[in-house]
PDB file of C-alpha atoms and ligand atoms in Angstrom:
ATOM      1  CA  MET A  79     -34.991  96.720 -23.405  1.00  0.00           C
ATOM      2  CA  LYS A  80     -33.355  93.543 -24.531  1.00  0.00           C
ATOM      3  CA  ASN A  81     -35.002  90.266 -25.427  1.00  0.00           C
ATOM      4  CA  VAL A  82     -32.668  87.310 -25.323  1.00  0.00           C
ATOM      5  CA  LEU A  83     -32.989  83.624 -26.178  1.00  0.00           C
ATOM      6  CA  ILE A  84     -30.479  81.349 -24.496  1.00  0.00           C
ATOM      7  CA  ILE A  85     -30.213  78.016 -26.303  1.00  0.00           C
ATOM      8  CA  GLY A  86     -28.848  75.456 -23.850  1.00  0.00           C
ATOM      9  CA  ALA A  87     -30.029  77.470 -20.851  1.00  0.00           C
ATOM     10  CA  THR A  88     -29.828  74.564 -18.415  1.00  0.00           C
ATOM     11  CA  GLY A  89     -26.222  73.649 -19.220  1.00  0.00           C
ATOM     12  CA  GLN A  90     -22.970  74.554 -17.491  1.00  0.00           C
ATOM     13  CA  ILE A  91     -22.830  78.157 -18.739  1.00  0.00           C
ATOM     14  CA  GLY A  92     -26.532  78.689 -19.478  1.00  0.00           C
ATOM     15  CA  THR A  93     -27.763  78.006 -15.949  1.00  0.00           C
ATOM     16  CA  GLU A  94     -25.791  80.949 -14.608  1.00  0.00           C
ATOM     17  CA  LEU A  95     -25.830  83.188 -17.684  1.00  0.00           C
ATOM     18  CA  THR A  96     -29.647  83.123 -17.882  1.00  0.00           C
ATOM     19  CA  MET A  97     -29.917  84.333 -14.288  1.00  0.00           C
ATOM     20  CA  LYS A  98     -27.259  87.006 -14.822  1.00  0.00           C
ATOM     21  CA  LEU A  99     -29.007  88.293 -17.970  1.00  0.00           C
ATOM     22  CA  ARG A 100     -32.315  88.455 -16.065  1.00  0.00           C
ATOM     23  CA  ASN A 101     -30.627  90.612 -13.432  1.00  0.00           C
ATOM     24  CA  GLU A 102     -28.823  92.698 -16.023  1.00  0.00           C
ATOM     25  CA  TYR A 103     -31.898  93.373 -18.221  1.00  0.00           C
ATOM     26  CA  PRO A 104     -34.852  93.363 -15.801  1.00  0.00           C
ATOM     27  CA  ASN A 105     -37.206  94.903 -18.378  1.00  0.00           C
ATOM     28  CA  GLY A 106     -36.372  92.407 -21.115  1.00  0.00           C
ATOM     29  CA  GLN A 107     -37.632  88.920 -21.889  1.00  0.00           C
ATOM     30  CA  ILE A 108     -34.825  86.492 -21.108  1.00  0.00           C
ATOM     31  CA  VAL A 109     -35.972  83.150 -22.468  1.00  0.00           C
ATOM     32  CA  ALA A 110     -34.449  79.899 -21.219  1.00  0.00           C
ATOM     33  CA  GLY A 111     -34.328  77.516 -24.201  1.00  0.00           C
ATOM     34  CA  TYR A 112     -33.987  73.876 -23.155  1.00  0.00           C
ATOM     35  CA  ILE A 113     -34.396  70.369 -24.531  1.00  0.00           C
ATOM     36  CA  PRO A 114     -36.896  67.894 -23.045  1.00  0.00           C
ATOM     37  CA  GLY A 115     -35.216  66.027 -20.211  1.00  0.00           C
ATOM     38  CA  ALA A 116     -33.184  69.103 -19.236  1.00  0.00           C
ATOM     39  CA  GLU A 117     -36.015  71.319 -17.986  1.00  0.00           C
ATOM     40  CA  PRO A 118     -35.181  74.431 -15.958  1.00  0.00           C
ATOM     41  CA  LYS A 119     -35.758  73.971 -12.228  1.00  0.00           C
ATOM     42  CA  GLY A 120     -36.101  76.182  -9.152  1.00  0.00           C
ATOM     43  CA  ILE A 121     -35.231  79.842  -9.524  1.00  0.00           C
ATOM     44  CA  LEU A 122     -34.268  79.373 -13.191  1.00  0.00           C
ATOM     45  CA  ALA A 123     -37.798  78.121 -13.968  1.00  0.00           C
ATOM     46  CA  GLU A 124     -39.535  80.685 -11.756  1.00  0.00           C
ATOM     47  CA  SER A 125     -37.675  83.865 -12.680  1.00  0.00           C
ATOM     48  CA  GLY A 126     -38.610  84.115 -16.364  1.00  0.00           C
ATOM     49  CA  PRO A 127     -39.997  82.421 -19.463  1.00  0.00           C
ATOM     50  CA  SER A 128     -38.728  79.134 -20.831  1.00  0.00           C
ATOM     51  CA  GLU A 129     -39.388  77.300 -24.090  1.00  0.00           C
ATOM     52  CA  VAL A 130     -38.413  73.988 -25.647  1.00  0.00           C
ATOM     53  CA  VAL A 131     -35.755  74.977 -28.179  1.00  0.00           C
ATOM     54  CA  ASP A 132     -33.770  72.106 -29.654  1.00  0.00           C
ATOM     55  CA  ILE A 133     -30.968  73.674 -31.680  1.00  0.00           C
ATOM     56  CA  THR A 134     -31.312  70.944 -34.305  1.00  0.00           C
ATOM     57  CA  ASN A 135     -34.889  72.151 -34.937  1.00  0.00           C
ATOM     58  CA  PRO A 136     -34.786  75.533 -36.761  1.00  0.00           C
ATOM     59  CA  GLN A 137     -38.560  76.023 -36.444  1.00  0.00           C
ATOM     60  CA  GLN A 138     -38.361  75.925 -32.651  1.00  0.00           C
ATOM     61  CA  ILE A 139     -35.645  78.605 -32.714  1.00  0.00           C
ATOM     62  CA  ALA A 140     -37.682  80.783 -35.092  1.00  0.00           C
ATOM     63  CA  ASP A 141     -40.892  80.355 -33.055  1.00  0.00           C
ATOM     64  CA  ALA A 142     -39.207  81.409 -29.809  1.00  0.00           C
ATOM     65  CA  VAL A 143     -37.599  84.423 -31.539  1.00  0.00           C
ATOM     66  CA  ASP A 144     -40.997  85.504 -32.920  1.00  0.00           C
ATOM     67  CA  LYS A 145     -42.928  84.879 -29.708  1.00  0.00           C
ATOM     68  CA  TYR A 146     -40.609  86.978 -27.517  1.00  0.00           C
ATOM     69  CA  LYS A 147     -39.359  89.452 -30.175  1.00  0.00           C
ATOM     70  CA  VAL A 148     -35.840  88.249 -29.481  1.00  0.00           C
ATOM     71  CA  ASP A 149     -32.968  90.513 -30.586  1.00  0.00           C
ATOM     72  CA  THR A 150     -30.012  88.491 -29.232  1.00  0.00           C
ATOM     73  CA  ILE A 151     -29.394  84.738 -29.219  1.00  0.00           C
ATOM     74  CA  TYR A 152     -26.851  83.063 -26.936  1.00  0.00           C
ATOM     75  CA  ASN A 153     -26.075  79.753 -28.608  1.00  0.00           C
ATOM     76  CA  LEU A 154     -24.708  77.593 -25.785  1.00  0.00           C
ATOM     77  CA  ALA A 155     -25.707  74.151 -27.091  1.00  0.00           C
ATOM     78  CA  ALA A 156     -22.707  71.828 -27.385  1.00  0.00           C
ATOM     79  CA  LEU A 157     -21.212  68.478 -26.459  1.00  0.00           C
ATOM     80  CA  LEU A 158     -17.894  69.008 -24.662  1.00  0.00           C
ATOM     81  CA  SER A 159     -14.692  67.601 -26.098  1.00  0.00           C
ATOM     82  CA  ALA A 160     -14.502  64.077 -24.641  1.00  0.00           C
ATOM     83  CA  THR A 161     -18.231  63.343 -25.090  1.00  0.00           C
ATOM     84  CA  ALA A 162     -18.013  64.692 -28.628  1.00  0.00           C
ATOM     85  CA  GLU A 163     -15.274  62.149 -29.447  1.00  0.00           C
ATOM     86  CA  ALA A 164     -17.640  59.382 -28.315  1.00  0.00           C
ATOM     87  CA  LYS A 165     -20.500  60.789 -30.453  1.00  0.00           C
ATOM     88  CA  PRO A 166     -18.895  62.699 -33.348  1.00  0.00           C
ATOM     89  CA  GLN A 167     -21.985  62.690 -35.563  1.00  0.00           C
ATOM     90  CA  LEU A 168     -24.147  64.201 -32.857  1.00  0.00           C
ATOM     91  CA  ALA A 169     -21.379  66.684 -32.001  1.00  0.00           C
ATOM     92  CA  TYR A 170     -21.391  67.868 -35.623  1.00  0.00           C
ATOM     93  CA  LYS A 171     -25.190  68.038 -35.741  1.00  0.00           C
ATOM     94  CA  ILE A 172     -25.369  70.192 -32.616  1.00  0.00           C
ATOM     95  CA  GLY A 173     -22.102  72.126 -32.955  1.00  0.00           C
ATOM     96  CA  LEU A 174     -22.200  73.066 -36.613  1.00  0.00           C
ATOM     97  CA  GLY A 175     -25.692  72.138 -37.825  1.00  0.00           C
ATOM     98  CA  GLY A 176     -27.150  73.880 -34.776  1.00  0.00           C
ATOM     99  CA  LEU A 177     -25.040  76.979 -35.386  1.00  0.00           C
ATOM    100  CA  TYR A 178     -26.187  77.076 -39.022  1.00  0.00           C
ATOM    101  CA  ASN A 179     -29.824  76.875 -37.881  1.00  0.00           C
ATOM    102  CA  THR A 180     -29.220  79.699 -35.403  1.00  0.00           C
ATOM    103  CA  LEU A 181     -27.446  81.915 -37.930  1.00  0.00           C
ATOM    104  CA  GLU A 182     -30.198  81.424 -40.507  1.00  0.00           C
ATOM    105  CA  VAL A 183     -32.886  82.447 -38.010  1.00  0.00           C
ATOM    106  CA  ALA A 184     -30.701  85.404 -36.974  1.00  0.00           C
ATOM    107  CA  ARG A 185     -30.285  86.453 -40.622  1.00  0.00           C
ATOM    108  CA  GLU A 186     -34.013  86.291 -41.308  1.00  0.00           C
ATOM    109  CA  LYS A 187     -35.099  87.923 -38.053  1.00  0.00           C
ATOM    110  CA  ASN A 188     -32.245  90.337 -37.467  1.00  0.00           C
ATOM    111  CA  CYS A 189     -30.784  88.955 -34.223  1.00  0.00           C
ATOM    112  CA  ALA A 190     -27.270  89.285 -32.824  1.00  0.00           C
ATOM    113  CA  VAL A 191     -25.630  85.926 -32.041  1.00  0.00           C
ATOM    114  CA  PHE A 192     -23.095  84.910 -29.394  1.00  0.00           C
ATOM    115  CA  THR A 193     -21.499  81.460 -29.813  1.00  0.00           C
ATOM    116  CA  PRO A 194     -18.641  80.326 -27.588  1.00  0.00           C
ATOM    117  CA  SER A 195     -15.516  78.994 -29.198  1.00  0.00           C
ATOM    118  CA  SER A 196     -12.815  77.328 -27.132  1.00  0.00           C
ATOM    119  CA  ILE A 197      -9.164  76.580 -26.464  1.00  0.00           C
ATOM    120  CA  GLY A 198     -10.246  73.375 -28.233  1.00  0.00           C
ATOM    121  CA  SER A 199     -10.263  75.266 -31.545  1.00  0.00           C
ATOM    122  CA  PHE A 200      -6.456  74.990 -31.532  1.00  0.00           C
ATOM    123  CA  GLY A 201      -4.351  71.935 -32.306  1.00  0.00           C
ATOM    124  CA  LYS A 202      -0.873  70.429 -32.144  1.00  0.00           C
ATOM    125  CA  ASP A 203       0.565  72.829 -34.759  1.00  0.00           C
ATOM    126  CA  THR A 204      -0.560  75.923 -32.829  1.00  0.00           C
ATOM    127  CA  PRO A 205       2.134  77.800 -30.850  1.00  0.00           C
ATOM    128  CA  LYS A 206       1.628  76.455 -27.310  1.00  0.00           C
ATOM    129  CA  ASP A 207       2.620  79.387 -25.102  1.00  0.00           C
ATOM    130  CA  ASN A 208       1.012  82.792 -25.347  1.00  0.00           C
ATOM    131  CA  THR A 209      -0.995  81.456 -28.287  1.00  0.00           C
ATOM    132  CA  PRO A 210      -1.679  84.449 -30.556  1.00  0.00           C
ATOM    133  CA  GLN A 211      -5.154  85.636 -31.503  1.00  0.00           C
ATOM    134  CA  ASP A 212      -4.595  84.890 -35.189  1.00  0.00           C
ATOM    135  CA  THR A 213      -2.668  81.666 -35.655  1.00  0.00           C
ATOM    136  CA  ILE A 214      -2.823  78.093 -36.944  1.00  0.00           C
ATOM    137  CA  GLN A 215      -6.086  76.310 -36.028  1.00  0.00           C
ATOM    138  CA  ARG A 216      -5.942  72.653 -37.092  1.00  0.00           C
ATOM    139  CA  PRO A 217      -7.602  70.785 -34.180  1.00  0.00           C
ATOM    140  CA  ASP A 218      -7.667  66.968 -33.997  1.00  0.00           C
ATOM    141  CA  THR A 219     -11.035  66.670 -32.247  1.00  0.00           C
ATOM    142  CA  ILE A 220     -14.551  66.911 -33.690  1.00  0.00           C
ATOM    143  CA  TYR A 221     -15.244  69.442 -30.928  1.00  0.00           C
ATOM    144  CA  GLY A 222     -12.415  71.611 -32.251  1.00  0.00           C
ATOM    145  CA  VAL A 223     -13.469  71.102 -35.873  1.00  0.00           C
ATOM    146  CA  THR A 224     -16.969  72.400 -35.094  1.00  0.00           C
ATOM    147  CA  LYS A 225     -15.497  75.341 -33.170  1.00  0.00           C
ATOM    148  CA  VAL A 226     -13.123  76.473 -35.955  1.00  0.00           C
ATOM    149  CA  ALA A 227     -15.739  75.948 -38.656  1.00  0.00           C
ATOM    150  CA  GLY A 228     -18.213  77.787 -36.434  1.00  0.00           C
ATOM    151  CA  GLU A 229     -15.858  80.748 -36.080  1.00  0.00           C
ATOM    152  CA  LEU A 230     -15.517  80.925 -39.867  1.00  0.00           C
ATOM    153  CA  LEU A 231     -19.239  80.514 -40.504  1.00  0.00           C
ATOM    154  CA  SER A 232     -20.071  83.222 -37.963  1.00  0.00           C
ATOM    155  CA  ASP A 233     -17.586  85.648 -39.524  1.00  0.00           C
ATOM    156  CA  TYR A 234     -19.063  84.812 -42.944  1.00  0.00           C
ATOM    157  CA  TYR A 235     -22.597  85.663 -41.757  1.00  0.00           C
ATOM    158  CA  ALA A 236     -21.308  88.963 -40.346  1.00  0.00           C
ATOM    159  CA  ARG A 237     -19.505  89.899 -43.567  1.00  0.00           C
ATOM    160  CA  ARG A 238     -22.006  88.580 -46.101  1.00  0.00           C
ATOM    161  CA  PHE A 239     -25.341  89.230 -44.372  1.00  0.00           C
ATOM    162  CA  GLY A 240     -24.509  91.791 -41.682  1.00  0.00           C
ATOM    163  CA  VAL A 241     -25.500  89.457 -38.828  1.00  0.00           C
ATOM    164  CA  ASP A 242     -23.953  90.782 -35.594  1.00  0.00           C
ATOM    165  CA  THR A 243     -22.030  87.650 -34.602  1.00  0.00           C
ATOM    166  CA  ARG A 244     -19.506  87.748 -31.751  1.00  0.00           C
ATOM    167  CA  SER A 245     -17.604  85.118 -29.810  1.00  0.00           C
ATOM    168  CA  VAL A 246     -14.895  84.345 -27.279  1.00  0.00           C
ATOM    169  CA  ARG A 247     -12.610  81.316 -27.047  1.00  0.00           C
ATOM    170  CA  PHE A 248     -13.311  80.011 -23.563  1.00  0.00           C
ATOM    171  CA  PRO A 249     -10.702  78.270 -21.444  1.00  0.00           C
ATOM    172  CA  GLY A 250     -11.825  75.483 -19.099  1.00  0.00           C
ATOM    173  CA  LEU A 251     -14.647  76.968 -17.010  1.00  0.00           C
ATOM    174  CA  ILE A 252     -14.805  76.371 -13.274  1.00  0.00           C
ATOM    175  CA  SER A 253     -17.965  76.819 -11.228  1.00  0.00           C
ATOM    176  CA  TYR A 254     -19.716  75.455  -8.139  1.00  0.00           C
ATOM    177  CA  VAL A 255     -23.202  75.783  -9.687  1.00  0.00           C
ATOM    178  CA  ALA A 256     -23.862  73.498 -12.688  1.00  0.00           C
ATOM    179  CA  PRO A 257     -21.337  70.723 -13.344  1.00  0.00           C
ATOM    180  CA  PRO A 258     -19.696  70.560 -16.804  1.00  0.00           C
ATOM    181  CA  GLY A 259     -19.665  66.895 -17.923  1.00  0.00           C
ATOM    182  CA  GLY A 260     -17.696  65.369 -20.767  1.00  0.00           C
ATOM    183  CA  GLY A 261     -14.974  68.003 -21.026  1.00  0.00           C
ATOM    184  CA  THR A 262     -11.204  67.684 -20.887  1.00  0.00           C
ATOM    185  CA  THR A 263     -10.882  70.521 -18.379  1.00  0.00           C
ATOM    186  CA  ASP A 264     -13.560  69.087 -16.032  1.00  0.00           C
ATOM    187  CA  TYR A 265     -10.875  67.762 -13.664  1.00  0.00           C
ATOM    188  CA  ALA A 266     -10.334  71.309 -12.443  1.00  0.00           C
ATOM    189  CA  VAL A 267     -13.965  71.372 -11.245  1.00  0.00           C
ATOM    190  CA  ASP A 268     -14.089  67.798  -9.890  1.00  0.00           C
ATOM    191  CA  ILE A 269     -10.964  68.347  -7.785  1.00  0.00           C
ATOM    192  CA  TYR A 270     -12.760  70.960  -5.639  1.00  0.00           C
ATOM    193  CA  TYR A 271     -15.728  68.625  -4.981  1.00  0.00           C
ATOM    194  CA  HIS A 272     -13.335  65.919  -3.758  1.00  0.00           C
ATOM    195  CA  ALA A 273     -11.415  68.385  -1.612  1.00  0.00           C
ATOM    196  CA  VAL A 274     -14.487  69.619   0.288  1.00  0.00           C
ATOM    197  CA  LYS A 275     -15.868  66.080   0.677  1.00  0.00           C
ATOM    198  CA  GLY A 276     -12.553  64.905   2.149  1.00  0.00           C
ATOM    199  CA  GLU A 277     -12.032  62.369  -0.672  1.00  0.00           C
ATOM    200  CA  THR A 278      -8.834  61.508  -2.540  1.00  0.00           C
ATOM    201  CA  PHE A 279      -9.004  62.898  -6.075  1.00  0.00           C
ATOM    202  CA  LYS A 280      -7.947  60.674  -8.981  1.00  0.00           C
ATOM    203  CA  CYS A 281      -6.662  63.078 -11.602  1.00  0.00           C
ATOM    204  CA  PRO A 282      -7.165  61.990 -15.245  1.00  0.00           C
ATOM    205  CA  ILE A 283      -4.657  64.560 -16.585  1.00  0.00           C
ATOM    206  CA  ALA A 284      -0.892  64.163 -16.134  1.00  0.00           C
ATOM    207  CA  ALA A 285       1.313  66.489 -14.092  1.00  0.00           C
ATOM    208  CA  GLY A 286       2.902  69.114 -16.303  1.00  0.00           C
ATOM    209  CA  THR A 287      -0.141  69.462 -18.593  1.00  0.00           C
ATOM    210  CA  PHE A 288      -0.949  73.166 -18.611  1.00  0.00           C
ATOM    211  CA  MET A 289      -4.302  74.516 -19.822  1.00  0.00           C
ATOM    212  CA  ASP A 290      -6.007  77.887 -19.558  1.00  0.00           C
ATOM    213  CA  MET A 291      -8.839  78.044 -17.016  1.00  0.00           C
ATOM    214  CA  MET A 292     -11.343  80.677 -15.898  1.00  0.00           C
ATOM    215  CA  TYR A 293     -13.734  81.156 -13.002  1.00  0.00           C
ATOM    216  CA  MET A 294     -17.362  81.341 -14.119  1.00  0.00           C
ATOM    217  CA  PRO A 295     -18.086  84.922 -12.949  1.00  0.00           C
ATOM    218  CA  ASP A 296     -15.386  86.173 -15.331  1.00  0.00           C
ATOM    219  CA  ALA A 297     -16.762  84.007 -18.154  1.00  0.00           C
ATOM    220  CA  LEU A 298     -20.301  85.329 -17.655  1.00  0.00           C
ATOM    221  CA  ARG A 299     -19.043  88.890 -17.696  1.00  0.00           C
ATOM    222  CA  ALA A 300     -17.193  88.149 -20.955  1.00  0.00           C
ATOM    223  CA  CYS A 301     -20.430  86.825 -22.541  1.00  0.00           C
ATOM    224  CA  ILE A 302     -22.193  90.103 -21.793  1.00  0.00           C
ATOM    225  CA  GLU A 303     -19.321  92.540 -22.345  1.00  0.00           C
ATOM    226  CA  ILE A 304     -18.477  91.220 -25.802  1.00  0.00           C
ATOM    227  CA  MET A 305     -22.119  91.626 -26.908  1.00  0.00           C
ATOM    228  CA  GLU A 306     -22.237  95.145 -25.415  1.00  0.00           C
ATOM    229  CA  ALA A 307     -18.904  96.189 -26.969  1.00  0.00           C
ATOM    230  CA  ASP A 308     -18.739  99.164 -29.325  1.00  0.00           C
ATOM    231  CA  PRO A 309     -18.720  97.500 -32.788  1.00  0.00           C
ATOM    232  CA  SER A 310     -16.586 100.273 -34.283  1.00  0.00           C
ATOM    233  CA  ARG A 311     -13.684  99.130 -32.062  1.00  0.00           C
ATOM    234  CA  LEU A 312     -13.923  95.450 -33.024  1.00  0.00           C
ATOM    235  CA  VAL A 313     -11.230  94.356 -35.454  1.00  0.00           C
ATOM    236  CA  HIS A 314     -12.057  90.711 -34.670  1.00  0.00           C
ATOM    237  CA  ARG A 315     -15.404  89.059 -34.060  1.00  0.00           C
ATOM    238  CA  ASN A 316     -15.249  85.261 -34.138  1.00  0.00           C
ATOM    239  CA  SER A 317     -13.526  84.591 -31.950  1.00  0.00           C
ATOM    240  CA  PHE A 318     -11.497  86.404 -29.258  1.00  0.00           C
ATOM    241  CA  ASN A 319      -8.853  84.686 -27.120  1.00  0.00           C
ATOM    242  CA  ILE A 320      -9.641  85.394 -23.474  1.00  0.00           C
ATOM    243  CA  ALA A 321      -7.581  84.201 -20.517  1.00  0.00           C
ATOM    244  CA  ALA A 322      -7.476  84.374 -16.740  1.00  0.00           C
ATOM    245  CA  MET A 323      -5.070  81.720 -15.419  1.00  0.00           C
ATOM    246  CA  SER A 324      -3.043  78.731 -16.611  1.00  0.00           C
ATOM    247  CA  PHE A 325      -2.081  75.790 -14.408  1.00  0.00           C
ATOM    248  CA  ASP A 326      -1.297  72.077 -14.413  1.00  0.00           C
ATOM    249  CA  PRO A 327      -2.775  69.524 -11.965  1.00  0.00           C
ATOM    250  CA  GLU A 328       0.131  69.919  -9.503  1.00  0.00           C
ATOM    251  CA  ILE A 329      -0.374  73.672  -9.205  1.00  0.00           C
ATOM    252  CA  ILE A 330      -4.116  73.484  -8.506  1.00  0.00           C
ATOM    253  CA  TYR A 331      -3.546  70.520  -6.133  1.00  0.00           C
ATOM    254  CA  LYS A 332      -0.981  72.477  -4.101  1.00  0.00           C
ATOM    255  CA  LYS A 333      -3.191  75.566  -4.087  1.00  0.00           C
ATOM    256  CA  ILE A 334      -6.132  73.583  -2.697  1.00  0.00           C
ATOM    257  CA  GLN A 335      -3.838  71.936  -0.115  1.00  0.00           C
ATOM    258  CA  GLU A 336      -2.965  75.408   1.205  1.00  0.00           C
ATOM    259  CA  HIS A 337      -6.640  75.717   2.160  1.00  0.00           C
ATOM    260  CA  VAL A 338      -7.479  72.028   2.797  1.00  0.00           C
ATOM    261  CA  PRO A 339      -4.287  70.649   4.409  1.00  0.00           C
ATOM    262  CA  GLY A 340      -5.142  66.922   4.421  1.00  0.00           C
ATOM    263  CA  PHE A 341      -6.297  66.827   0.782  1.00  0.00           C
ATOM    264  CA  LYS A 342      -4.781  64.036  -1.370  1.00  0.00           C
ATOM    265  CA  MET A 343      -4.541  63.643  -5.159  1.00  0.00           C
ATOM    266  CA  GLU A 344      -3.357  60.614  -7.163  1.00  0.00           C
ATOM    267  CA  TYR A 345      -3.061  60.168 -10.905  1.00  0.00           C
ATOM    268  CA  GLU A 346      -5.356  57.873 -12.901  1.00  0.00           C
ATOM    269  CA  PHE A 347      -4.522  58.551 -16.477  1.00  0.00           C
ATOM    270  CA  ASP A 348      -7.320  58.925 -19.067  1.00  0.00           C
ATOM    271  CA  PRO A 349      -5.697  58.429 -22.501  1.00  0.00           C
ATOM    272  CA  LEU A 350      -8.459  60.211 -24.458  1.00  0.00           C
ATOM    273  CA  ARG A 351      -8.537  63.301 -22.260  1.00  0.00           C
ATOM    274  CA  GLN A 352      -4.726  63.384 -22.047  1.00  0.00           C
ATOM    275  CA  ALA A 353      -4.379  63.253 -25.845  1.00  0.00           C
ATOM    276  CA  ILE A 354      -6.896  66.075 -26.183  1.00  0.00           C
ATOM    277  CA  ALA A 355      -5.188  68.160 -23.501  1.00  0.00           C
ATOM    278  CA  ASP A 356      -1.784  67.594 -25.114  1.00  0.00           C
ATOM    279  CA  SER A 357      -3.099  69.021 -28.373  1.00  0.00           C
ATOM    280  CA  TRP A 358      -4.354  72.239 -26.758  1.00  0.00           C
ATOM    281  CA  PRO A 359      -2.370  75.388 -25.906  1.00  0.00           C
ATOM    282  CA  ASN A 360      -0.743  75.977 -22.502  1.00  0.00           C
ATOM    283  CA  SER A 361      -1.823  79.624 -22.346  1.00  0.00           C
ATOM    284  CA  LEU A 362      -3.538  82.127 -24.650  1.00  0.00           C
ATOM    285  CA  ASP A 363      -2.544  85.715 -25.450  1.00  0.00           C
ATOM    286  CA  ASP A 364      -5.726  87.738 -24.898  1.00  0.00           C
ATOM    287  CA  SER A 365      -4.338  91.181 -25.795  1.00  0.00           C
ATOM    288  CA  CYS A 366      -6.777  91.690 -28.711  1.00  0.00           C
ATOM    289  CA  ALA A 367      -9.766  91.248 -26.362  1.00  0.00           C
ATOM    290  CA  ARG A 368      -8.114  93.636 -23.888  1.00  0.00           C
ATOM    291  CA  ASN A 369      -7.507  96.250 -26.617  1.00  0.00           C
ATOM    292  CA  GLU A 370     -10.765  95.930 -28.577  1.00  0.00           C
ATOM    293  CA  TRP A 371     -13.347  95.658 -25.769  1.00  0.00           C
ATOM    294  CA  ASP A 372     -11.405  96.160 -22.518  1.00  0.00           C
ATOM    295  CA  TRP A 373     -11.509  92.507 -21.427  1.00  0.00           C
ATOM    296  CA  LYS A 374      -9.936  91.960 -17.993  1.00  0.00           C
ATOM    297  CA  PRO A 375     -10.319  88.922 -15.705  1.00  0.00           C
ATOM    298  CA  GLU A 376     -10.923  89.446 -11.985  1.00  0.00           C
ATOM    299  CA  PHE A 377     -10.204  85.988 -10.521  1.00  0.00           C
ATOM    300  CA  ASP A 378      -6.793  84.347 -10.275  1.00  0.00           C
ATOM    301  CA  LEU A 379      -6.216  80.825  -8.904  1.00  0.00           C
ATOM    302  CA  GLU A 380      -6.059  81.971  -5.265  1.00  0.00           C
ATOM    303  CA  ALA A 381      -9.245  84.084  -5.422  1.00  0.00           C
ATOM    304  CA  MET A 382     -11.096  81.346  -7.312  1.00  0.00           C
ATOM    305  CA  THR A 383     -10.000  78.643  -4.853  1.00  0.00           C
ATOM    306  CA  VAL A 384     -11.168  80.619  -1.821  1.00  0.00           C
ATOM    307  CA  ASP A 385     -14.545  81.313  -3.453  1.00  0.00           C
ATOM    308  CA  MET A 386     -15.028  77.748  -4.795  1.00  0.00           C
ATOM    309  CA  LEU A 387     -14.270  76.118  -1.433  1.00  0.00           C
ATOM    310  CA  LYS A 388     -16.530  78.499   0.476  1.00  0.00           C
ATOM    311  CA  ASN A 389     -19.471  78.108  -1.917  1.00  0.00           C
ATOM    312  CA  LEU A 390     -19.108  74.342  -2.375  1.00  0.00           C
ATOM    313  CA  ARG A 391     -19.054  73.817   1.392  1.00  0.00           C
ATOM    314  CA  ALA A 392     -22.270  75.834   1.667  1.00  0.00           C
ATOM    315  CA  LYS A 393     -23.889  74.019  -1.284  1.00  0.00           C
ATOM    316  CA  LEU A 394     -23.005  70.544   0.015  1.00  0.00           C
ATOM    317  CA  ASP A 395     -23.632  71.554   3.645  1.00  0.00           C
ATOM    318  CA  ILE A 396     -20.108  70.587   4.734  1.00  0.00           C
ATOM    319  CA  LYS A 397     -18.449  72.458   7.637  1.00  0.00           C
TER     320      LYS A 397
HETATM  321  N1  LIG B 431     -14.070  72.877 -21.378  1.00  0.00           N
HETATM  322  C1  LIG B 431     -14.085  72.342 -22.707  1.00  0.00           C
HETATM  323  C2  LIG B 431     -13.730  70.920 -22.710  1.00  0.00           C
HETATM  324  O1  LIG B 431     -12.949  70.530 -21.873  1.00  0.00           O
HETATM  325  C3  LIG B 431     -13.151  73.082 -23.600  1.00  0.00           C
HETATM  326  O2  LIG B 431     -13.749  74.219 -24.124  1.00  0.00           O
HETATM  327  O3  LIG B 431     -14.163  70.206 -23.543  1.00  0.00           O
END
């Protein structure tokens, strides 16, 4: 029996993670926490309970935890990197203020907490290739600042108060279900939509810019496996490097062309996103996650591309 509150359940990760948790723990209460204006719809609304839980409102978090006897909180509320640069104050309020609210409720009510960190927690001074688990983290973005501070705050709550906090540093996440919005890695999702619609894709990121990416099924599995991991094996907690694939726009473009021969991509540079991407690593070393909780990705670029194209064509009803 597991009772879980997902804060941000209608977002890019939450939409799919909520459904996966409901399948994984059929006897538990898996509560979709959402903010007004982002209500759950369809199967997400029908398959389990949902509650208004604004992460900036600690009482709403506490009430949902009490009502459903929640033992685990997935804190997925965030503004992605480019949106956060446009609204830094709100990014801080949600990213760090919201995490503090969550951790305080977890401390008082004895909940485990999962909070994603990101490749965005690294900066220009970080070693770019095979970025180690424990290394320099001096990000330039407010998104990265909230992620690094969040990692530290989560480790502090584990050490000082015994709150079971755990986290992974996600790469760019690619999915055909819920769109991301406002991220630097979003191009690697948008490109597939253009390919299946037969449109030319205008890429905002320059050729030669490598970033780590991951297909959503692997990311969802990571969310669950890290929380299920044997705590006696965990040397790290907040947060684990995880990786699946690293590519630049040319590599994903050519891969899609293998499956969609007439597909065209041009470059339309976005200075903000490019500057952010340039400050992030090319590829992470995820050996600590592999050693401490047996992390292993299943999808590489080829497998992801085949699955994305097939599912997007079905979703958009394109032959
Ligand atoms: N996908 C995120 C972004 O691009 C990074 O974690 O902002």
